[in-house]
mmCIF file of C-alpha atoms and ligand atoms in Angstrom:
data_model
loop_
_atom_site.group_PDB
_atom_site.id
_atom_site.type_symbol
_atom_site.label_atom_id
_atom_site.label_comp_id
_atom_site.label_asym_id
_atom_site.label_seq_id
_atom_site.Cartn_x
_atom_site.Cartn_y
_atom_site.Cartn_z
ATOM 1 C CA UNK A 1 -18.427 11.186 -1.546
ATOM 2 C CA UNK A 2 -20.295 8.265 -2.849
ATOM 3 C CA UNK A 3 -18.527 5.749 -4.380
ATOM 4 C CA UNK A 4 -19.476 2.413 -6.465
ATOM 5 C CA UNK A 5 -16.704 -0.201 -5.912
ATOM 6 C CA UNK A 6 -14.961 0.821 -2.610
ATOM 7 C CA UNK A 7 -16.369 1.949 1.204
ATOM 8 C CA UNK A 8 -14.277 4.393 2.752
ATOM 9 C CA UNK A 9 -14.988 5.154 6.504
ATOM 10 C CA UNK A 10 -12.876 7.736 9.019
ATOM 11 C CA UNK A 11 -12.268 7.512 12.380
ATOM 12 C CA UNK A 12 -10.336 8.867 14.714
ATOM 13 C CA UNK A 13 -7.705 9.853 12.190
ATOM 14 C CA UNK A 14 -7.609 6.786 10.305
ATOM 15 C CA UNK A 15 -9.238 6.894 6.598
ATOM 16 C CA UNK A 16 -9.994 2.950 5.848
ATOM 17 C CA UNK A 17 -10.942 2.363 2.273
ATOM 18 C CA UNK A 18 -12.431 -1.279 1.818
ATOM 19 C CA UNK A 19 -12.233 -2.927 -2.086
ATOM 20 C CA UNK A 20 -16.025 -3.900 -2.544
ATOM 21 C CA UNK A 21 -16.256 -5.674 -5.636
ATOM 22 C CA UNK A 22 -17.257 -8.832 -3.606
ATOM 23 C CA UNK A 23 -19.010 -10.648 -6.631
ATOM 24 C CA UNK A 24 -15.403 -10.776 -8.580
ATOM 25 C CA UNK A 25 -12.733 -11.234 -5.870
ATOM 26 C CA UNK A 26 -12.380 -7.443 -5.802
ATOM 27 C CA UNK A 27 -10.641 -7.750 -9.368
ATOM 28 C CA UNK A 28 -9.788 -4.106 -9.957
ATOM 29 C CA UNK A 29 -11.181 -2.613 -13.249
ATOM 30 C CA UNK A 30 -10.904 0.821 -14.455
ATOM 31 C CA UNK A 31 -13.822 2.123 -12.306
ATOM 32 C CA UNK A 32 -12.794 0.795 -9.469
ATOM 33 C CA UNK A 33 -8.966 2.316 -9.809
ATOM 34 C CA UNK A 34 -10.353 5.274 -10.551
ATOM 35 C CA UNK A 35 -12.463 5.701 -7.544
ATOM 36 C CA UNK A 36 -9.331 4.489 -5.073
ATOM 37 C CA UNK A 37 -7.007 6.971 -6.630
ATOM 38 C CA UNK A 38 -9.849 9.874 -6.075
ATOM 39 C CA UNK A 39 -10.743 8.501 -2.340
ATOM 40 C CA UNK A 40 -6.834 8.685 -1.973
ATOM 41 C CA UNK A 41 -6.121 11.800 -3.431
ATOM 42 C CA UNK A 42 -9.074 12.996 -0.833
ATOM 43 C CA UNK A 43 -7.534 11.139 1.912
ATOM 44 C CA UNK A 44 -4.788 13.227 1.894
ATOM 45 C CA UNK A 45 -6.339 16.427 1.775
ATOM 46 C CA UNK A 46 -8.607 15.894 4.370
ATOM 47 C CA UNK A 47 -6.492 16.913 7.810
ATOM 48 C CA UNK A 48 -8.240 14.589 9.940
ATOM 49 C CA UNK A 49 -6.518 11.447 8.306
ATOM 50 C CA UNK A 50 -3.209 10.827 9.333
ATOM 51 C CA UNK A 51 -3.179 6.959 8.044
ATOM 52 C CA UNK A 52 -4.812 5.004 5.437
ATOM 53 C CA UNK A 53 -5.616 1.170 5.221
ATOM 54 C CA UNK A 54 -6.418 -0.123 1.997
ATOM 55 C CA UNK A 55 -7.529 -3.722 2.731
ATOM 56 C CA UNK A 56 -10.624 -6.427 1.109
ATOM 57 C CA UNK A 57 -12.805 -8.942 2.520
ATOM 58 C CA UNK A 58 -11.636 -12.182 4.107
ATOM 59 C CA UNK A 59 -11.620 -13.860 0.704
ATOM 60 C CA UNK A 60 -10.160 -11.426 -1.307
ATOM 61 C CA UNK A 61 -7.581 -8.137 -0.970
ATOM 62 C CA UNK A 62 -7.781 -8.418 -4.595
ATOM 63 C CA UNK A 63 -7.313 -11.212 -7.111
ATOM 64 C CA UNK A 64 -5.741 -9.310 -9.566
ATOM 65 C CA UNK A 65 -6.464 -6.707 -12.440
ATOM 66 C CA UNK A 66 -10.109 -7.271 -14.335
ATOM 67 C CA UNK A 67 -9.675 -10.711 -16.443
ATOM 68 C CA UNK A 68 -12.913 -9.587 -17.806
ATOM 69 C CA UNK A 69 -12.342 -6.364 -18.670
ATOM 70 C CA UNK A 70 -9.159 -6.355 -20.330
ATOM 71 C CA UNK A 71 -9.697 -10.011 -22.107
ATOM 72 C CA UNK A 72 -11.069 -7.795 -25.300
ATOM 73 C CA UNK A 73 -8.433 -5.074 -25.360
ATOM 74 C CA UNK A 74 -6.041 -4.380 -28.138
ATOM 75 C CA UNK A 75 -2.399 -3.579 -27.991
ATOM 76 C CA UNK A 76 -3.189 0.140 -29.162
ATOM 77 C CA UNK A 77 -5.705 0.867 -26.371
ATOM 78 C CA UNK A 78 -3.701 -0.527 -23.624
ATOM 79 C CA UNK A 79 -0.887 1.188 -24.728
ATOM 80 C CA UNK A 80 -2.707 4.612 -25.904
ATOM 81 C CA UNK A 81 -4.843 4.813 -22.773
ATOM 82 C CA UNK A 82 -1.529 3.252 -20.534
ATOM 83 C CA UNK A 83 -3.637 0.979 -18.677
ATOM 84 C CA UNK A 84 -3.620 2.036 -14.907
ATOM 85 C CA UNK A 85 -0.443 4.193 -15.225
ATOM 86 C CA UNK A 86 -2.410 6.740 -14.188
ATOM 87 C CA UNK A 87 -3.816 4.900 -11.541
ATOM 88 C CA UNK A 88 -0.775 3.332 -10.686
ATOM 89 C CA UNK A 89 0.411 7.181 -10.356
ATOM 90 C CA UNK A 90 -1.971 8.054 -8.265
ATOM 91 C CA UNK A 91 -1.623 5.498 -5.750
ATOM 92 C CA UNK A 92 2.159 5.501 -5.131
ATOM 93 C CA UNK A 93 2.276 9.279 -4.944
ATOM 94 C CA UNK A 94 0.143 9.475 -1.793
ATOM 95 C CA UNK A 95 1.983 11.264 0.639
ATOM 96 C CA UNK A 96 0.541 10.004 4.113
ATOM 97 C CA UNK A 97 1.534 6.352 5.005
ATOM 98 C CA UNK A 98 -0.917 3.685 3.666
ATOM 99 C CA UNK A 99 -1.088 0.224 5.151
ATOM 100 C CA UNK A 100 -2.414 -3.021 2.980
ATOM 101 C CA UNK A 101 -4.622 -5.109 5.315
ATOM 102 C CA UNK A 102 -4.686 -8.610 3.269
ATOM 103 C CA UNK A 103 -6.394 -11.506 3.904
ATOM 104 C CA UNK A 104 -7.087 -14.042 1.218
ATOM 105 C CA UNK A 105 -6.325 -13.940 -2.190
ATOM 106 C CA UNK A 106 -3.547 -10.997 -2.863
ATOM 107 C CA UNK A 107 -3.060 -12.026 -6.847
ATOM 108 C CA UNK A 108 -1.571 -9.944 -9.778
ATOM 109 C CA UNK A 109 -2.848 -6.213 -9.722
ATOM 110 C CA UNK A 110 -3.647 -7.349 -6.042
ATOM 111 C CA UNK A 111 -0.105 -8.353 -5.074
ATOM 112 C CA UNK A 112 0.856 -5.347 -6.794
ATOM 113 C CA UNK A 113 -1.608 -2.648 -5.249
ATOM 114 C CA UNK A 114 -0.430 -4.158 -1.661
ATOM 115 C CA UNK A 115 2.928 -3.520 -2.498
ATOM 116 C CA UNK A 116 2.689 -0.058 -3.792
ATOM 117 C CA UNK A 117 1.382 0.159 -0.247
ATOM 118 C CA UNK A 118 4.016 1.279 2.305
ATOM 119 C CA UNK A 119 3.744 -1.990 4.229
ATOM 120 C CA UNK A 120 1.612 -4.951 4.477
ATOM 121 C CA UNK A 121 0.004 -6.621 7.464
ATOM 122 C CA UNK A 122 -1.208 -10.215 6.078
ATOM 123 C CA UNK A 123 -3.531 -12.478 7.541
ATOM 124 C CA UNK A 124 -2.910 -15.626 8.248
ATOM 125 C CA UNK A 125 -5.044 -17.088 5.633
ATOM 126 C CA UNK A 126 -3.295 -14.921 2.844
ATOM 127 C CA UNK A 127 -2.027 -15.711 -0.459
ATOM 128 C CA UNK A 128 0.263 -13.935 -2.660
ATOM 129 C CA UNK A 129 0.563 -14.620 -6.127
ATOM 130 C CA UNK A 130 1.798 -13.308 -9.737
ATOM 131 C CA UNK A 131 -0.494 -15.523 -12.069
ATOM 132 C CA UNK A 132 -0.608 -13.646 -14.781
ATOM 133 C CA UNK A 133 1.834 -15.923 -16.727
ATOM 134 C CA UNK A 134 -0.760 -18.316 -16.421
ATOM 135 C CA UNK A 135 -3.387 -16.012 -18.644
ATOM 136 C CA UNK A 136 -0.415 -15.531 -21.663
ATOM 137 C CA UNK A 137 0.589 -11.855 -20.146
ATOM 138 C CA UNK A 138 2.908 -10.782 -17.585
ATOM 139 C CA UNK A 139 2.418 -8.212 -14.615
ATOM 140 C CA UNK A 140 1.937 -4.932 -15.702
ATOM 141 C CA UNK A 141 1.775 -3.456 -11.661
ATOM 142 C CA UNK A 142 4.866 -4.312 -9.950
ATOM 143 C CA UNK A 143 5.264 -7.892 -9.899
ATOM 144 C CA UNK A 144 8.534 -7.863 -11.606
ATOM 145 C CA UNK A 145 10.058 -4.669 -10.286
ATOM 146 C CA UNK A 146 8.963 -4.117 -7.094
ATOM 147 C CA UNK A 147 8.216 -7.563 -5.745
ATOM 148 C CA UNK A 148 11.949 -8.530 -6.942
ATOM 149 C CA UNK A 149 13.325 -5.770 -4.852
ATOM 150 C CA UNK A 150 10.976 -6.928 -1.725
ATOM 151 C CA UNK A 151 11.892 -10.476 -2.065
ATOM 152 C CA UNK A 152 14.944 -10.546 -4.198
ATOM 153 C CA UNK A 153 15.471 -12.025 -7.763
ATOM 154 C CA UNK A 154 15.355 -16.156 -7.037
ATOM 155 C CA UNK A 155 11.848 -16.166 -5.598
ATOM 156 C CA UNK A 156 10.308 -13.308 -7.675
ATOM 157 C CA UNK A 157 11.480 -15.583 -10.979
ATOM 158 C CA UNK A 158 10.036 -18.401 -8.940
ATOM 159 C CA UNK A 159 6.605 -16.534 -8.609
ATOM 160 C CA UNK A 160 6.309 -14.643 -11.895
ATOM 161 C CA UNK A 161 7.338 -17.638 -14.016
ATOM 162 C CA UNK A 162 5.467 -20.816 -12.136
ATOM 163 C CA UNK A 163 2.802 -18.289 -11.350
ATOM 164 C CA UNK A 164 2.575 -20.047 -7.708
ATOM 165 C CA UNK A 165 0.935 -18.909 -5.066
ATOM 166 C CA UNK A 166 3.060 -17.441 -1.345
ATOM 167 C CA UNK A 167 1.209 -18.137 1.823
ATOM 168 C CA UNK A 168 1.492 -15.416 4.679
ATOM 169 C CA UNK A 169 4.354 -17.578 6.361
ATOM 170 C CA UNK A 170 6.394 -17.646 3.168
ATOM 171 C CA UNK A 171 5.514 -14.006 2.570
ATOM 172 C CA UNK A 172 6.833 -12.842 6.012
ATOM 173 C CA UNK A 173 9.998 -14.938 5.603
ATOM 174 C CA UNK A 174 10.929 -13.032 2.354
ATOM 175 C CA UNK A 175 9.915 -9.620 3.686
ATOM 176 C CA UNK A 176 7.241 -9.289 1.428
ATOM 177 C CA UNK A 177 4.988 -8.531 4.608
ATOM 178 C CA UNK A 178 5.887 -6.852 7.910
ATOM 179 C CA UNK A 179 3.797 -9.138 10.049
ATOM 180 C CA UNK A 180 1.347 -12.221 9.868
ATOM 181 C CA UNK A 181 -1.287 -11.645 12.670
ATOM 182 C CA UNK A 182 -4.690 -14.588 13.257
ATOM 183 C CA UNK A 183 -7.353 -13.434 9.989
ATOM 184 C CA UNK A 184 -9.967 -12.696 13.019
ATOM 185 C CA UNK A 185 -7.535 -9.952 14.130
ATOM 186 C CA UNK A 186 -6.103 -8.507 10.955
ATOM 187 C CA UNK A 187 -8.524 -5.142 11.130
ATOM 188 C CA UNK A 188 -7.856 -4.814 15.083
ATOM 189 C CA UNK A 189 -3.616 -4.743 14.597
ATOM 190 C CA UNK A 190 -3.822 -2.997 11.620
ATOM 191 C CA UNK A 191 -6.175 -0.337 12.733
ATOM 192 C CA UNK A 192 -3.398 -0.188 16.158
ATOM 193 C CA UNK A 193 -0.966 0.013 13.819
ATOM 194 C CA UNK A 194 -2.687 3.117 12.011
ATOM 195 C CA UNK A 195 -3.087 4.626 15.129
ATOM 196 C CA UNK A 196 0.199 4.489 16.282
ATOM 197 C CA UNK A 197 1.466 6.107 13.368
ATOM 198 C CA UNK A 198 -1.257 8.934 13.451
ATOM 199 C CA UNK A 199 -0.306 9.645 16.964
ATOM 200 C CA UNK A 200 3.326 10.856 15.334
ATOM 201 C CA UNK A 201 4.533 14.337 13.569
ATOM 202 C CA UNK A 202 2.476 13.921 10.378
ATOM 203 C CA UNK A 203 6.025 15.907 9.080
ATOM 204 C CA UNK A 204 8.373 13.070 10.389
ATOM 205 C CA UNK A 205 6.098 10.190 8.967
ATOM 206 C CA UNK A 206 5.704 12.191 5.494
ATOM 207 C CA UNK A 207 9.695 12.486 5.354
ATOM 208 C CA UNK A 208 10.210 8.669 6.950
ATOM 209 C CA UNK A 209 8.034 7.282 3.851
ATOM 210 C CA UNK A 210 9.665 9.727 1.027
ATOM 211 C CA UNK A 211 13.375 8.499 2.688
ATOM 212 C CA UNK A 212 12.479 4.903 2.691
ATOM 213 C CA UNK A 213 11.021 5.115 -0.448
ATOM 214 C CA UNK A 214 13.989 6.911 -1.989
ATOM 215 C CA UNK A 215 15.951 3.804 -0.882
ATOM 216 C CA UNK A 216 14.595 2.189 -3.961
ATOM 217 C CA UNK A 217 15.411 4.684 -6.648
ATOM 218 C CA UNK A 218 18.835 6.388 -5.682
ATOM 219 C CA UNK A 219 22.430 4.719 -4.743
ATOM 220 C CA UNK A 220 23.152 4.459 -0.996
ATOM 221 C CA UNK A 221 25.584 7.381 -0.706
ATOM 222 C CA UNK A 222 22.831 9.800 -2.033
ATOM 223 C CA UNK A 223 20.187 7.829 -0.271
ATOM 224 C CA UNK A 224 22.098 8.639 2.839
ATOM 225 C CA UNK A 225 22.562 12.128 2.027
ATOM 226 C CA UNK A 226 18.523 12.261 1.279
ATOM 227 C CA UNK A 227 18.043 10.904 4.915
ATOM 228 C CA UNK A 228 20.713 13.508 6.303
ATOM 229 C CA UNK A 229 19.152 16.424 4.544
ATOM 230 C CA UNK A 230 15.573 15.743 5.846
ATOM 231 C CA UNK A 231 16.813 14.933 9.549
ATOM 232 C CA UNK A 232 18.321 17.937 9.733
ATOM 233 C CA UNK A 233 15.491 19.963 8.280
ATOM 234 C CA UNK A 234 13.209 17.932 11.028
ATOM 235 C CA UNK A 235 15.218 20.455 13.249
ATOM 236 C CA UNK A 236 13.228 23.435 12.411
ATOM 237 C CA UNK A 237 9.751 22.195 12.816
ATOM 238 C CA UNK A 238 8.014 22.395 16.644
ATOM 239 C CA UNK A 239 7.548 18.868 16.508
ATOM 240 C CA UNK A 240 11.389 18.354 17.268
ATOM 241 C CA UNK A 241 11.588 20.373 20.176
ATOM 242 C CA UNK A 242 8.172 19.198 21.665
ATOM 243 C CA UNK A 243 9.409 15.417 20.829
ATOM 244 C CA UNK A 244 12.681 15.969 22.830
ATOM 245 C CA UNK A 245 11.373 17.968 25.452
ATOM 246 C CA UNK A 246 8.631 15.587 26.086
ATOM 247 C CA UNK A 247 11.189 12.940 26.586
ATOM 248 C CA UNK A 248 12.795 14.894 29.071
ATOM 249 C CA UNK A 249 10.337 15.413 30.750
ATOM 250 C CA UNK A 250 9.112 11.656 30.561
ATOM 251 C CA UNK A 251 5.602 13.155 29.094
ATOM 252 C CA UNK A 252 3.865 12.249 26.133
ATOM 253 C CA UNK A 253 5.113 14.258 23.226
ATOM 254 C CA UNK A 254 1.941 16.506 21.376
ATOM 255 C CA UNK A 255 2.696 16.705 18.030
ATOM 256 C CA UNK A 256 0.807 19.571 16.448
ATOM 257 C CA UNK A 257 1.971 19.418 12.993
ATOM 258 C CA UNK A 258 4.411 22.696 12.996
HETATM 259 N N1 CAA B 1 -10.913 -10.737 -12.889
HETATM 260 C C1 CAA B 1 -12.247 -10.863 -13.075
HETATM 261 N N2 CAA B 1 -13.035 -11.689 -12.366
HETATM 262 C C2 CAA B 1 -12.437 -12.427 -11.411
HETATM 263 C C3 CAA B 1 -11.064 -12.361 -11.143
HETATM 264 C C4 CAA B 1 -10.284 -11.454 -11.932
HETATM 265 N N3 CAA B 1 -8.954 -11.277 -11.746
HETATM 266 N N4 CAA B 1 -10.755 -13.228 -10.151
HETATM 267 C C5 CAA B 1 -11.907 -13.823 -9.790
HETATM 268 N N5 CAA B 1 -12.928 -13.336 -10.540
HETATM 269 C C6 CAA B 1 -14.349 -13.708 -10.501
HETATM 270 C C7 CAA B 1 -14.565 -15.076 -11.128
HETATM 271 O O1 CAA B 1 -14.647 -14.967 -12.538
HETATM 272 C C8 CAA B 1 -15.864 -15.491 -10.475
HETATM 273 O O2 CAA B 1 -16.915 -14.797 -11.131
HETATM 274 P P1 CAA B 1 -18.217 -15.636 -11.661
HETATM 275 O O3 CAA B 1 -18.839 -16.154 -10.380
HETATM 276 O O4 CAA B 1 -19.024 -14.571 -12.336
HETATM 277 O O5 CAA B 1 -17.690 -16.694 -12.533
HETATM 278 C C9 CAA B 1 -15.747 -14.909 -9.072
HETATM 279 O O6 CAA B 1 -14.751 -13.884 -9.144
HETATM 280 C C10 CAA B 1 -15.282 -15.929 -8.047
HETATM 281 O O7 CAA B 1 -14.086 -16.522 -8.510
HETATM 282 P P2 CAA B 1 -13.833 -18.106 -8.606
HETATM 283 O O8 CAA B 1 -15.135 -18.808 -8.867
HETATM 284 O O9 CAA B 1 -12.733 -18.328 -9.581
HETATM 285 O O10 CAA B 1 -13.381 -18.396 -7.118
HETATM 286 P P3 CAA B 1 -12.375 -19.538 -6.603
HETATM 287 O O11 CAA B 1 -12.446 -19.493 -5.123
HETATM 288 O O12 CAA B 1 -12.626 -20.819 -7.286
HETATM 289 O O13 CAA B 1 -10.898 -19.050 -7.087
HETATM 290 C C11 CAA B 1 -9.141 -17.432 -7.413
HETATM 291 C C12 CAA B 1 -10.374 -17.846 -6.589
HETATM 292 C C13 CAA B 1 -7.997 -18.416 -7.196
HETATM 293 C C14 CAA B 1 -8.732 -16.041 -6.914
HETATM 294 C C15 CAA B 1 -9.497 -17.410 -8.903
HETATM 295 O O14 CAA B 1 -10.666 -16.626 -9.072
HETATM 296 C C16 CAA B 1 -8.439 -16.840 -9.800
HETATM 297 O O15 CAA B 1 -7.492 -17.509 -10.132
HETATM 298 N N6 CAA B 1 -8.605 -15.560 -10.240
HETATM 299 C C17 CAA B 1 -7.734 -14.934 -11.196
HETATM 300 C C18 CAA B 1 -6.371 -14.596 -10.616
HETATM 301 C C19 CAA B 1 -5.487 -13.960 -11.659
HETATM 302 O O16 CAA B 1 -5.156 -14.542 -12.651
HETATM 303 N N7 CAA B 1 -5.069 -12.693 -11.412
HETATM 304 C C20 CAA B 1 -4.239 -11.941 -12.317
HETATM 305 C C21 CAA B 1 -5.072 -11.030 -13.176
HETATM 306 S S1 CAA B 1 -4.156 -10.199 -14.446
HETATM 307 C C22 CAA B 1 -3.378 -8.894 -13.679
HETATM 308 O O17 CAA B 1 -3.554 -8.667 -12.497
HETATM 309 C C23 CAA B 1 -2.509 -8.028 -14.564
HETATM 310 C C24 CAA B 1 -1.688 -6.993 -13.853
HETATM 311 O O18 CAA B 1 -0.645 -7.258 -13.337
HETATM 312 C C25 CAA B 1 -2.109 -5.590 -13.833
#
């Protein structure tokens, strides 16, 4: 498929889908959401991807939702056409594990899109930021919901209401990102990284994302029960017995998906 706004290569079991709006910082505008939420929902039909990177150039993951495009829009059309809930949606509910490979600016809608990503490998030369006090608006993506629950209340008041930006160092210390790694490397760990995880039960990584994921919505006793339920159902799939007997037998394990 031919898209406008993003580049979206596979191989060896890793779909990487590339922002490409390199004349405005990879802002993401309607067009641009819409084709990431179709290359996604493709991604994940297609059985040779078992991971996805989302990730920009070394400027820019993305700085932030259109400024352009939404500086005209009235109340009624961003609330009649819910401006990228849909999108939003669409992005969250993929079911294979996504990684955010940021380097540069990661700012509003691009802060946001990295963290509805299930983790985030910055480059050293990354920034973080929830500006969009700064333009008379708030974040409509995430910033105060998720990035408070990644980083915790004091810092994500800090961020949303100075509108400052996080380098990769401060963003590693507050768990916003699972590793800083040198910019000239960030595609080479990430794309280990992807492998790694394709190399796994695509059944055991689909139920480790939905379990971690649930540890956000649900209390900890039913969180736990969540995890239970989906261990124990791990015990009917061939994956489980190849995994342990594979260790036994000090062999790599072949997962196969059953
Ligand atoms: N929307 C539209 N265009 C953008 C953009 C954005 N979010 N960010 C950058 N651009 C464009 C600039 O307008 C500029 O285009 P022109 O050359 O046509 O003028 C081009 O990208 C390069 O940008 P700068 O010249 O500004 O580059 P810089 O290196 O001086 O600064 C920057 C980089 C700090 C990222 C700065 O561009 C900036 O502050 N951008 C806006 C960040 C922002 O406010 N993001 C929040 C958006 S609102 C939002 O995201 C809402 C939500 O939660 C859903």
């Amino acid at each position: 498929m031919a898209y406008e706004t993003i580049i979206v290569e596979i191989e060896d079991h890793v779909a990487t889908i590339k922002l490409n709006r390199p004349d405005a910082m990879n802002a993401l505008n309607s067009h641009l959401l819409g084709e990431l939420s179709e290359a996604l929902a493709e991604a994940d039909k297609n059985d040779k991807v078992r991971c996805i990177i989302i990730t920009g150039s070394a400027k820019a993951f993305a700085a932030g939702a259109d400024i352009k495009e939404m500086s005209e829009k009235s109340y009624v059309e961003m609330f009649l056409s819910d401006f990228f809930g849909r999108e939003g949606n669409a992005i969250t509910s993929t079911r294979k594990p996504i990684i955010a490979a940021v380097a540069g600016y990661a700012l509003g809608g691009g802060c946001e899109l990295a963290m509805m990503c299930d983790f985030i490998i910055a480059a050293d030369n990354a920034k973080f930021g929830q500006p969009e006090i700064n333009l008379g608006v708030m974040p409509g993506l995430g910033g105060t919901q998720r990035l408070t629950r990644f980083i915790g209340k004091s810092k994500a008041m800090d961020m949303n209401l100075t509108g400052r930006f996080m380098d990769a160092e401060e963003a590693e210390r507050a768990g916003l990102v699972s590793r800083v790694v040198p910019a000239k490397q960030l595609m080479e760990e990430t794309r280990s990284a992807a492998e790694k995880i394709a190399e796994k039960s695509m059944i055991s990584a689909i139920a480790c994302k939905e379990s971690v994921n649930r540890a956000y919505e649900t209390t900890l006793s039913e969180g736990l029960l969540f995890e239970r339920r989906l261990f124990h159902a791990l015990f009917a799939t061939d994956d489980q017995s190849e995994g342990m007997a594979a260790f036994a037998e000090k062999r790599t394990a072949q997962f196969r998906d059953r």
